Coordinates of C-alpha atoms in Angstrom, one line a residue:
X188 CA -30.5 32.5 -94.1
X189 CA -31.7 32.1 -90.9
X190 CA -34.5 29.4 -90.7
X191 CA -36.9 31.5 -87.9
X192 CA -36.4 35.0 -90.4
X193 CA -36.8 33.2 -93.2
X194 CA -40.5 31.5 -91.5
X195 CA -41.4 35.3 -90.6
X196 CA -40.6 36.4 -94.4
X197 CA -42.8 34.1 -95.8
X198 CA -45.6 34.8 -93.9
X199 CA -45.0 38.2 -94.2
X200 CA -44.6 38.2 -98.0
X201 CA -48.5 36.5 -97.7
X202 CA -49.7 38.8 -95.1
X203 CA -48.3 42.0 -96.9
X204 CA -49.1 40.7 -100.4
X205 CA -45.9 40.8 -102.1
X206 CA -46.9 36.8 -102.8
X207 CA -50.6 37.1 -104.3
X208 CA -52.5 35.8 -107.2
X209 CA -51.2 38.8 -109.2
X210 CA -48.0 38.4 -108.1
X211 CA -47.5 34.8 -108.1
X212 CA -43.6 34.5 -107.7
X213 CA -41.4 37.1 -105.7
X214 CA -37.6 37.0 -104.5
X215 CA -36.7 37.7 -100.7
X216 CA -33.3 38.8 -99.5
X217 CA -32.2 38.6 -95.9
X218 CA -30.1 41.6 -95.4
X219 CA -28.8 40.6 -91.8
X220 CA -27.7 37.0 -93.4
X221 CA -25.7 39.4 -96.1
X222 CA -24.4 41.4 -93.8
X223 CA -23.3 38.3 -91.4
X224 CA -21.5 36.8 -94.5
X225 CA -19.8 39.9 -95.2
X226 CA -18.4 40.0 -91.5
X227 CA -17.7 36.2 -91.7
X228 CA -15.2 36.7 -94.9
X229 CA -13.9 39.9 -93.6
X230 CA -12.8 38.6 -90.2
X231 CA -11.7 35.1 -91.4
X232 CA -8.3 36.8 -93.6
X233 CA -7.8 39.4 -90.5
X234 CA -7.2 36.3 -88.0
X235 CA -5.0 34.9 -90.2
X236 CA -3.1 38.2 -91.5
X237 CA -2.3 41.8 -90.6
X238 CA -1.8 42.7 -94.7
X239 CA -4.2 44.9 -96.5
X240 CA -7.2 42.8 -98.1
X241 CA -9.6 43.6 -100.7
X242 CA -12.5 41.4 -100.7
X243 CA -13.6 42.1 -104.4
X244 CA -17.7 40.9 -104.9
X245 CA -17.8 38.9 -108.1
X246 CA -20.8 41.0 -109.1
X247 CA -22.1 38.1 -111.8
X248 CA -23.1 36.4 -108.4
X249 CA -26.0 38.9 -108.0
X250 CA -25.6 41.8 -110.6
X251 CA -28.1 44.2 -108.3
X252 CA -27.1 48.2 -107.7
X253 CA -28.5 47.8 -104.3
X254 CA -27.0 44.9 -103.3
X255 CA -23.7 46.0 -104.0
X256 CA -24.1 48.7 -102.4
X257 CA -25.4 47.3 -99.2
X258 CA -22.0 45.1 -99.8
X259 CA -19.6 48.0 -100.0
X260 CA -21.1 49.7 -96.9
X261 CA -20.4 46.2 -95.5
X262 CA -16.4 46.8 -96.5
X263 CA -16.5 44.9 -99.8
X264 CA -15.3 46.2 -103.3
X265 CA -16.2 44.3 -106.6
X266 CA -14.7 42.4 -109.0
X267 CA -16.4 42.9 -112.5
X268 CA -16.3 40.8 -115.9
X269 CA -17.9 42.8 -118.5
X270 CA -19.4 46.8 -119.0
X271 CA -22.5 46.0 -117.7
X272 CA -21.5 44.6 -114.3
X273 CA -18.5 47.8 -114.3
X274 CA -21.6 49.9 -115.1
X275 CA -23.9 48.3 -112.3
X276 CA -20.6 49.1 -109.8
X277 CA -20.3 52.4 -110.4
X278 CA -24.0 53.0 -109.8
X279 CA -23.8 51.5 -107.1
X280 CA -20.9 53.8 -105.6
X281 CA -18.3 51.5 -105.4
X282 CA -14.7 53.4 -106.4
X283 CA -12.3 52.4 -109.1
X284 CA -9.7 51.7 -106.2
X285 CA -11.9 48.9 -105.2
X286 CA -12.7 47.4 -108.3
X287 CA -11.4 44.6 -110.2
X288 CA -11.9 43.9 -113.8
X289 CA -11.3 40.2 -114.8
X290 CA -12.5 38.8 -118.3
X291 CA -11.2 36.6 -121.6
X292 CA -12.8 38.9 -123.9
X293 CA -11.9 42.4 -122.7
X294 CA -11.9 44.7 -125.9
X295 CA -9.6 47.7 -126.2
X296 CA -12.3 50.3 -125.3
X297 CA -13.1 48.6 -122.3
X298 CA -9.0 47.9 -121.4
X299 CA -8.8 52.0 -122.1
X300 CA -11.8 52.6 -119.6
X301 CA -10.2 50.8 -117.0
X302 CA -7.2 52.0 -117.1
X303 CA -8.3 55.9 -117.3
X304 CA -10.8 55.0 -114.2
X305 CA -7.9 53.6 -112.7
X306 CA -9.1 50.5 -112.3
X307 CA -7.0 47.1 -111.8
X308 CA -6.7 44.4 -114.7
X309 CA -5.9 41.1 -114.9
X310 CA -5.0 40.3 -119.0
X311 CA -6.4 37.1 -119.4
X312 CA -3.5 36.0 -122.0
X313 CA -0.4 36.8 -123.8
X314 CA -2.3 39.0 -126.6
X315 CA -4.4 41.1 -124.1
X316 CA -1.0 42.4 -122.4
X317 CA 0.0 42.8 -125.7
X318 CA -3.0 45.8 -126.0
X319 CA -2.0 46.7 -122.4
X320 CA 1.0 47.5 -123.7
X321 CA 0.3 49.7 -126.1
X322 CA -2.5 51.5 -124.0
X323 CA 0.2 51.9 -120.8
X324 CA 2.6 53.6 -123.2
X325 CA -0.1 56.0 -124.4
X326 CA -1.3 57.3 -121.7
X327 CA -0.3 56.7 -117.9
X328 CA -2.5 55.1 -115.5
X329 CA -2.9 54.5 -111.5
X330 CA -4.5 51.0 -112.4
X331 CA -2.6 48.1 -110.6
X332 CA -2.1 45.3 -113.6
X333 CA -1.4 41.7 -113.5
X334 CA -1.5 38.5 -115.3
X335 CA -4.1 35.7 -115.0
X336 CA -2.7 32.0 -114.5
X337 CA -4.6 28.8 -115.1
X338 CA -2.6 26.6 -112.7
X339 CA -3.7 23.3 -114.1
X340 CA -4.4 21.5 -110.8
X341 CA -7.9 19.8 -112.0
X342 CA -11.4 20.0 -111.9
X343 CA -14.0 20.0 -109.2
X344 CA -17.4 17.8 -109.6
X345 CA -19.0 20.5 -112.3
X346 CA -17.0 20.5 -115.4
X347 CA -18.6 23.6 -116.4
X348 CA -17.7 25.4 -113.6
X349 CA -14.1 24.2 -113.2
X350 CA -11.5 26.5 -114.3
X351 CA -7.9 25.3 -113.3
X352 CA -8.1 22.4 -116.1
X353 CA -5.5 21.7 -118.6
X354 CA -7.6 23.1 -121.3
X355 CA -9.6 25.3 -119.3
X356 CA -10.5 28.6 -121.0
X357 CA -9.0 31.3 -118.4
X358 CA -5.8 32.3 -117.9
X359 CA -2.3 31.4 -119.2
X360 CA -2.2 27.9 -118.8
X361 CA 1.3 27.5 -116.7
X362 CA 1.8 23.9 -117.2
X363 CA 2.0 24.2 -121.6
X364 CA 5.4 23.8 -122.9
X365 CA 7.3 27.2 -122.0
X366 CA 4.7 28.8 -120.6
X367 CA 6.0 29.5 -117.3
X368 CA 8.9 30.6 -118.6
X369 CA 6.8 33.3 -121.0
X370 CA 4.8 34.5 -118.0
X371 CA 8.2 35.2 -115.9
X372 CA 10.0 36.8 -118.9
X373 CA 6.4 39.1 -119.5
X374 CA 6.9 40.5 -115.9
X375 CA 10.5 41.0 -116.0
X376 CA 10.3 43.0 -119.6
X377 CA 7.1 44.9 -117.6
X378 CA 8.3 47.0 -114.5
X379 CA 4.6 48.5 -114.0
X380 CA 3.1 44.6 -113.9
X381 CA 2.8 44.2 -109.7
X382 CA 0.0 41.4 -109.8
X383 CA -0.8 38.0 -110.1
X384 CA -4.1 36.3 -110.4
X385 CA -5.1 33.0 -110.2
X386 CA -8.7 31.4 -110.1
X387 CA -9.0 27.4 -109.1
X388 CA -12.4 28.1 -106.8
X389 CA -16.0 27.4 -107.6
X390 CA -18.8 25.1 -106.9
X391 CA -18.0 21.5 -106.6
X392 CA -14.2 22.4 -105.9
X393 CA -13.1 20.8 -102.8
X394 CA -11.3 23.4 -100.5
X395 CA -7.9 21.3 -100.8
X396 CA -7.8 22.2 -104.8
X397 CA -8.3 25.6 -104.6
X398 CA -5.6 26.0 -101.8
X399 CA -3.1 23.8 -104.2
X400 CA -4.2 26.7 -107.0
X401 CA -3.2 29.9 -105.0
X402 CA 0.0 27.6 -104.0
X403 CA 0.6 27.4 -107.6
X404 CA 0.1 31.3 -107.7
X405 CA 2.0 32.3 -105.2
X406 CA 5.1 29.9 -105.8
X407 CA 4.9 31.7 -109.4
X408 CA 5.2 34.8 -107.9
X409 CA 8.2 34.4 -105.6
X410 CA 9.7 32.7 -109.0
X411 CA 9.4 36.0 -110.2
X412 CA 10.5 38.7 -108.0
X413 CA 13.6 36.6 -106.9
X414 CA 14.5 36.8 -110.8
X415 CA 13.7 40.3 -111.1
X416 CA 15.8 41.0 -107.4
X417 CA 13.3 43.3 -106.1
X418 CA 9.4 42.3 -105.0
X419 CA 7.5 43.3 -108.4
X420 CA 4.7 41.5 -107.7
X421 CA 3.4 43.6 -104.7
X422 CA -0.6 41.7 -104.7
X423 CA -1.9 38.3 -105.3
X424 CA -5.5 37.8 -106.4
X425 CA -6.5 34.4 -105.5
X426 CA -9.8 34.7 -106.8
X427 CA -12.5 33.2 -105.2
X428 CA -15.3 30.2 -105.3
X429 CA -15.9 29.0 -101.8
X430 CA -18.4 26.1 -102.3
X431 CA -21.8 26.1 -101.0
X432 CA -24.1 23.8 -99.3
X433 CA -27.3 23.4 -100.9
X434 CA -28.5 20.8 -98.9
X435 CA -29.3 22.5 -96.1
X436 CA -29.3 25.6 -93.8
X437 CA -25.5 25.0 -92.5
X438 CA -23.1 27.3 -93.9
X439 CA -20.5 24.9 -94.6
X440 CA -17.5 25.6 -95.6
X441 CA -16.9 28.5 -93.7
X442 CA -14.0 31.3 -95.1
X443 CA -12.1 30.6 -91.3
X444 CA -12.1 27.3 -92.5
X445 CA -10.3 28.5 -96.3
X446 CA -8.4 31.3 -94.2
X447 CA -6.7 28.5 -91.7
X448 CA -5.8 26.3 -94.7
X449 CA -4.5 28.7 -96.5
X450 CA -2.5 29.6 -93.9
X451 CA -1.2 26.1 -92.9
X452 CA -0.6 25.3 -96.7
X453 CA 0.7 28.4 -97.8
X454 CA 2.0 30.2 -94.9
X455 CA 4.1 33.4 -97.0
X456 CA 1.3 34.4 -98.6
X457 CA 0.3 35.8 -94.9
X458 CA 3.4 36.9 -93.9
X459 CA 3.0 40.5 -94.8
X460 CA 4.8 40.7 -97.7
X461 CA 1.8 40.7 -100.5
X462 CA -1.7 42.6 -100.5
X463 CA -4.4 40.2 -101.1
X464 CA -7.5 40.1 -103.3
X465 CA -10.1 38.0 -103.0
X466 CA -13.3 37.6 -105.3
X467 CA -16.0 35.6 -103.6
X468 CA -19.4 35.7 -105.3
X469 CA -21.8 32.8 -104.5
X470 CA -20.9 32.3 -100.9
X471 CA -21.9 35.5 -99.6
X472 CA -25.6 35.5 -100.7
X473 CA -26.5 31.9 -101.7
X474 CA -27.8 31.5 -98.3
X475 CA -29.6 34.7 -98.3
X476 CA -32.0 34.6 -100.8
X477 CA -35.4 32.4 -101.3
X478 CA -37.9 32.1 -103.8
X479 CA -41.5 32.2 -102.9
X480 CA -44.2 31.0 -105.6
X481 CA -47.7 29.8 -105.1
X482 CA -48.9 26.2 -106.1
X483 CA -51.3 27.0 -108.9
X484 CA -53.0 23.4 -109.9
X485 CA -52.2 20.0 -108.5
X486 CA -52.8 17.2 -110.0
X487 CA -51.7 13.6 -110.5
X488 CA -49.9 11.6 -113.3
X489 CA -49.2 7.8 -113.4
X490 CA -49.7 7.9 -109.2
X491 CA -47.1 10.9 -109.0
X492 CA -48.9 14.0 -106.9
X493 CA -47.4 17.0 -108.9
X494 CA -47.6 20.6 -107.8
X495 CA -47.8 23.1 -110.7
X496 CA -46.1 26.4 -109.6
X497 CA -44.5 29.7 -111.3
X498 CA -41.5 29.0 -110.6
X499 CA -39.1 27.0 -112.3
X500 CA -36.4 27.4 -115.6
X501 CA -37.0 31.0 -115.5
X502 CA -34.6 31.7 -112.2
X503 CA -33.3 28.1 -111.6
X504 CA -32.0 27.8 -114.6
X505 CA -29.0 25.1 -114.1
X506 CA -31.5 23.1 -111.2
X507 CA -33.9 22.7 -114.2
X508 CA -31.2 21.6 -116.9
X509 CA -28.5 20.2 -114.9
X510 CA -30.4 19.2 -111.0
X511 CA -27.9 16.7 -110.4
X512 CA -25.3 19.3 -110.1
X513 CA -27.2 21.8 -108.6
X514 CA -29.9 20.5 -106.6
X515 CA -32.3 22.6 -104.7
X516 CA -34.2 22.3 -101.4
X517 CA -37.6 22.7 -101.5
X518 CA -39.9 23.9 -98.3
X519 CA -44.1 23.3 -98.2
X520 CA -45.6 26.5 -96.6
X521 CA -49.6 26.5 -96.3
X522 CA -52.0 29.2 -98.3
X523 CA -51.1 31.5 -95.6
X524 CA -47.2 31.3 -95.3
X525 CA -47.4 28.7 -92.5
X526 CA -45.1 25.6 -92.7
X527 CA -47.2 22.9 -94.1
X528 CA -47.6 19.5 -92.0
X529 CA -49.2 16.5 -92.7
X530 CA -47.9 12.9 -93.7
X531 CA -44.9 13.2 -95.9
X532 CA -45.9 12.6 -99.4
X533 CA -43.4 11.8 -102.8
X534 CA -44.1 14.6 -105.4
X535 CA -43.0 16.5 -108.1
X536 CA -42.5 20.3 -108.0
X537 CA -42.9 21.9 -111.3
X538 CA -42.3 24.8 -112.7
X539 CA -44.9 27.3 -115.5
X540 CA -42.3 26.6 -118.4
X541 CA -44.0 24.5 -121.3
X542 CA -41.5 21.7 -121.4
X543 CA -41.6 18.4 -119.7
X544 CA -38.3 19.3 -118.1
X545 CA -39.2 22.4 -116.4
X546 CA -39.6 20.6 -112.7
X547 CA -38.2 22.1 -109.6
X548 CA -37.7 18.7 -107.5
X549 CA -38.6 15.0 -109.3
X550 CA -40.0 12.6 -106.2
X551 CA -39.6 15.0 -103.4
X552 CA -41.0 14.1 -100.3
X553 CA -42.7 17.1 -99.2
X554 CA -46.5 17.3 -97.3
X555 CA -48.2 17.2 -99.8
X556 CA -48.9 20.6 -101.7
X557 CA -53.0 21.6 -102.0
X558 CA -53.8 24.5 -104.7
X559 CA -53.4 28.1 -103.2
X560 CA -49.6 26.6 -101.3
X561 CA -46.7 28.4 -101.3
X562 CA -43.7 26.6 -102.1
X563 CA -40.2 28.1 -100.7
X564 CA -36.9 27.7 -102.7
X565 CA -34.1 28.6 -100.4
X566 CA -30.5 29.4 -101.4
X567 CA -31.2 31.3 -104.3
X568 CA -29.5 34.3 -103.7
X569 CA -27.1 34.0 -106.2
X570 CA -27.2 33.2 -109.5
X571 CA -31.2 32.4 -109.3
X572 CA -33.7 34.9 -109.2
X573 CA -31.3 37.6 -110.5
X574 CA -30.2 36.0 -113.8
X575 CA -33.8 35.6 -115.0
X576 CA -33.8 32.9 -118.4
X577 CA -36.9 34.5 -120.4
X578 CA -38.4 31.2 -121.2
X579 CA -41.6 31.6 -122.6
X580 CA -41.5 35.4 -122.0
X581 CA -42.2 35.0 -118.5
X582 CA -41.7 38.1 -116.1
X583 CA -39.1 38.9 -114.1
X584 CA -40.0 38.4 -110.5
X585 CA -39.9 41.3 -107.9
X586 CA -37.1 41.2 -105.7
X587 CA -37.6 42.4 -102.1
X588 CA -34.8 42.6 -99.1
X589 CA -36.3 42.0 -95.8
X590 CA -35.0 43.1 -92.0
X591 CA -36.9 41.5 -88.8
X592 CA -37.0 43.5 -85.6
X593 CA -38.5 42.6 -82.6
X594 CA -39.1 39.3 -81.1
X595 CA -36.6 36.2 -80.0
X596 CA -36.1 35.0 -83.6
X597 CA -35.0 38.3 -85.0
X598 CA -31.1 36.9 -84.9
X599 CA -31.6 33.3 -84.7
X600 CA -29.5 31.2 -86.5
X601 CA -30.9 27.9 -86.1
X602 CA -32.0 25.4 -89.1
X603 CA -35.3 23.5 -90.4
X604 CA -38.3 24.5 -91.0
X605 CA -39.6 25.8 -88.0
X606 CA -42.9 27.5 -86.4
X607 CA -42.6 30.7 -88.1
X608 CA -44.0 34.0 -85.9
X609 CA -46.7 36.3 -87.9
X610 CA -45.7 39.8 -90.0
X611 CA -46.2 42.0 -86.9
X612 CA -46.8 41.7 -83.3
X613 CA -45.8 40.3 -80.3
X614 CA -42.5 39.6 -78.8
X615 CA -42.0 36.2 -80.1
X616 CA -43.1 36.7 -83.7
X617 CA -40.8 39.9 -84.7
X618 CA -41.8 42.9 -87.9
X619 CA -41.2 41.9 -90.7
X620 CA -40.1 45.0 -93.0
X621 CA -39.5 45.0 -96.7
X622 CA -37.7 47.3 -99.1
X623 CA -37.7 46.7 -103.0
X624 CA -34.5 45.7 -104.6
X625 CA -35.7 45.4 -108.2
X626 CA -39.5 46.1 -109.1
X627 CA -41.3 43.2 -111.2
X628 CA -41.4 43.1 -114.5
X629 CA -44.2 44.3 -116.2
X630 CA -46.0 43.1 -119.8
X631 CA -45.3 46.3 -121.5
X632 CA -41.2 45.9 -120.2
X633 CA -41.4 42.2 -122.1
X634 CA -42.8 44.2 -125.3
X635 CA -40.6 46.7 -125.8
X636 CA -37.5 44.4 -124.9
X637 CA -38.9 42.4 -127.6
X638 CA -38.7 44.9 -130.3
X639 CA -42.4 46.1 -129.9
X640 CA -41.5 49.4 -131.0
X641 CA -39.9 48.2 -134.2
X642 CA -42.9 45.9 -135.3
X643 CA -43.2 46.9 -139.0
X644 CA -39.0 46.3 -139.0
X645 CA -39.0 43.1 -141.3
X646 CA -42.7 44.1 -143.5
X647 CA -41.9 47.5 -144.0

């Protein structure tokens, strides 16, 4: 995101009272910074190829109806793991012929959707093309299918989120005794399989390793149509996972950075000859997306200034459980929404959670926070504020897109936590506008989620 629109948003959220003592945490999304991404990934495969690309959203990245659809006006489809995210895609308008559904636990009723929507597969494993078999000779189908690979080329920095291990969970794993083999003989016995799919991306995987994965994939699949004598496999999903940086406002890597390696290291796959797929999730709206929540108390323990604030394990989850891994930037922004100066000061930045753990950044130095602050958490827009943990049953925050007009920071692209402009005005400030992406939360929601319709259930 932008560092000057993201200044104007804050203020803005204050001025407007989206951030307010009622509402003390709220969610912003940057729709020009989506929409910039989207371009970015878009034009970074069509310098390096003339073939036919599906970008495919991996819609656990930021399972919202209208940011997939603000994604698929921007040219993207979606790739979907389970009926809930294939349910939040077609509400969102995005066609079968765009849609990808990848998942280890795909049950029959969910294979038979798919394939009567016309939707392309990947079968995780041996077993699930055994159900695909059955299903494909019951009924026909215009769903492209395909086999998911675990090339076995190692693991990133995150363990958790590595996925091309030896004993990783996805895919056929190609490097067990005869596997390969079983794989190439599966495609050969199945005219109608015309995809492969592989999967080595994430965060914490260094660009070289997922390169070496779709290597793996695409090798495999020149294996296979020179042993069937014809080119079977028409489309190579190569999955997604282009690491982000969360340690500042540079959006590094870039996809022309992936596009040119792939192309150097794995020049057929561009030669016209396959359709791609891609599925890239985190990367397009990490950058895009900030949490805003007011500094309720502060106080100090054993010489440590600590700001108390409403947000915390409830939408940074893995930060609060796992901050090594996923550390988050934190920005100090005054009662008002203005950037917060003053001497530099070691804190802590907590969240409302009751556990000791629930802390945002340990010995951060920040100016230090006063009651009535607003603390910004950038790069939250995925897999933050919009897989809310309901810790303590608190609320889901409101989650707002934002657009700035106006002014000489309305496209800026520059970092740091600059001078930010008011919510309306003049020329150098720029309008602020905000739209509603998902409405907070409200008491009676948490109730009847928790069964408060049923209460008599287990006295009855």
């Amino acid at each position: 995101m932008a560092s000057s629109r993201r200044d104007l948003a804050v203020r803005a959220a204050v001025d407007q009272g989206l951030l307010s003592a009622a509402e003390p945490v709220v969610a912003l999304l940057d729709t020009a910074g989506i929409r910039a991404s989207a371009a970015a990934l878009t034009s970074a495969f069509a310098a390096v190829t003339d073939a036919h690309v599906l970008h495919a959203f991996a819609v656990k990245a930021a399972p919202l109806v209208p940011v997939l659809r603000l994604l698929h006006e921007a040219g993207l489809g979606v790739e979907v793991a389970s009926p809930g995210e294939l349910a939040l895609a077609r509400a969102a308008g995005v066609p079968p012929a765009e849609t990808v559904l990848d998942s280890p636990a795909k049950t029959p009723a969910e294979l038979r959707q798919a394939l009567a929507l016309g939707i392309a597969v990947n079968a995780d494993n041996l077993q699930e093309l055994a159900r695909l078999d059955a299903l494909v000779a019951s009924a026909p189908t215009a769903s492209p299918l395909g086999i998911r690979v675990n090339p076995q080329v190692g693991a990133g920095s995150i363990g958790a989120l590595s996925t091309a291990t030896a004993t990783s969970k996805f895919g056929v794993a190609l490097r067990d005794e005869g596997a390969r083999k079983a794989v190439v003989e599966a495609y050969l016995e199945r005219p109608w399989l015309t995809r492969l799919h592989t999967h080595t991306g994430s965060q914490g995987v260094p660009l070289a390793l997922m390169a070496e994965g779709v290597g793996e994939a695409y090798a495999l699949a020149e294996e296979i149509n020179h042993a069937a004598g014809r080119q079977q496999i028409d489309t190579l999903d190569i999955g997604g996972g282009l690491p982000v940086n969360f340690h500042s406002d540079e959006e590094t890597p870039t996809y022309a950075e992936y596009a040119r390696l792939l192309a150097d290291t794995v020049p057929g796959l561009f030669d016209g000859r396959y359709g791609l797929v891609t599925e890239f999730g985190r990367s397009l709206l990490a950058k895009h997306g900030t949490v805003l929540a007011r500094v309720e108390y502060t106080k100090t323990s054993g010489g440590r200034p600590i700001a108390v604030t409403h947000a915390g394990v409830q939408l940074a989850t893995r930060t609060v459980y796992a901050p090594d891994a996923w550390p988050l930037r934190v920005l100090a922004y005054d009662a008002e929404g203005r950037p917060r100066t003053g001497e530099v000061t070691v804190q802590d930045v907590a969240g409302p959670a009751c556990f000791a753990g629930d802390l945002l950044a340990t010995g951060r130095a920040l100016p230090l926070l006063h009651q009535g602050d607003v603390v910004a958490v950038p790069d939250t827009g995925a897999y933050y504020f919009a897989h809310h943990y309901a810790y303590n049953s608190l609320p889901r925050p409101g989650i707002h897109g934002f657009t700035v007009t106006g002014g000489g920071d309305a496209g800026d692209a520059g970092t740091g936590n600059g001078a930010a402009g008011g919510s309306e005005g003049g020329s150098d400030a720029g309008v602020v506008a905000f739209t509603t992406v998902r409405k907070p939360q409200t008491l009676a929601e948490i109730v009847a989620e928790s069964g408060g319709a049923l209460a008599d259930a287990l006295v009855g």
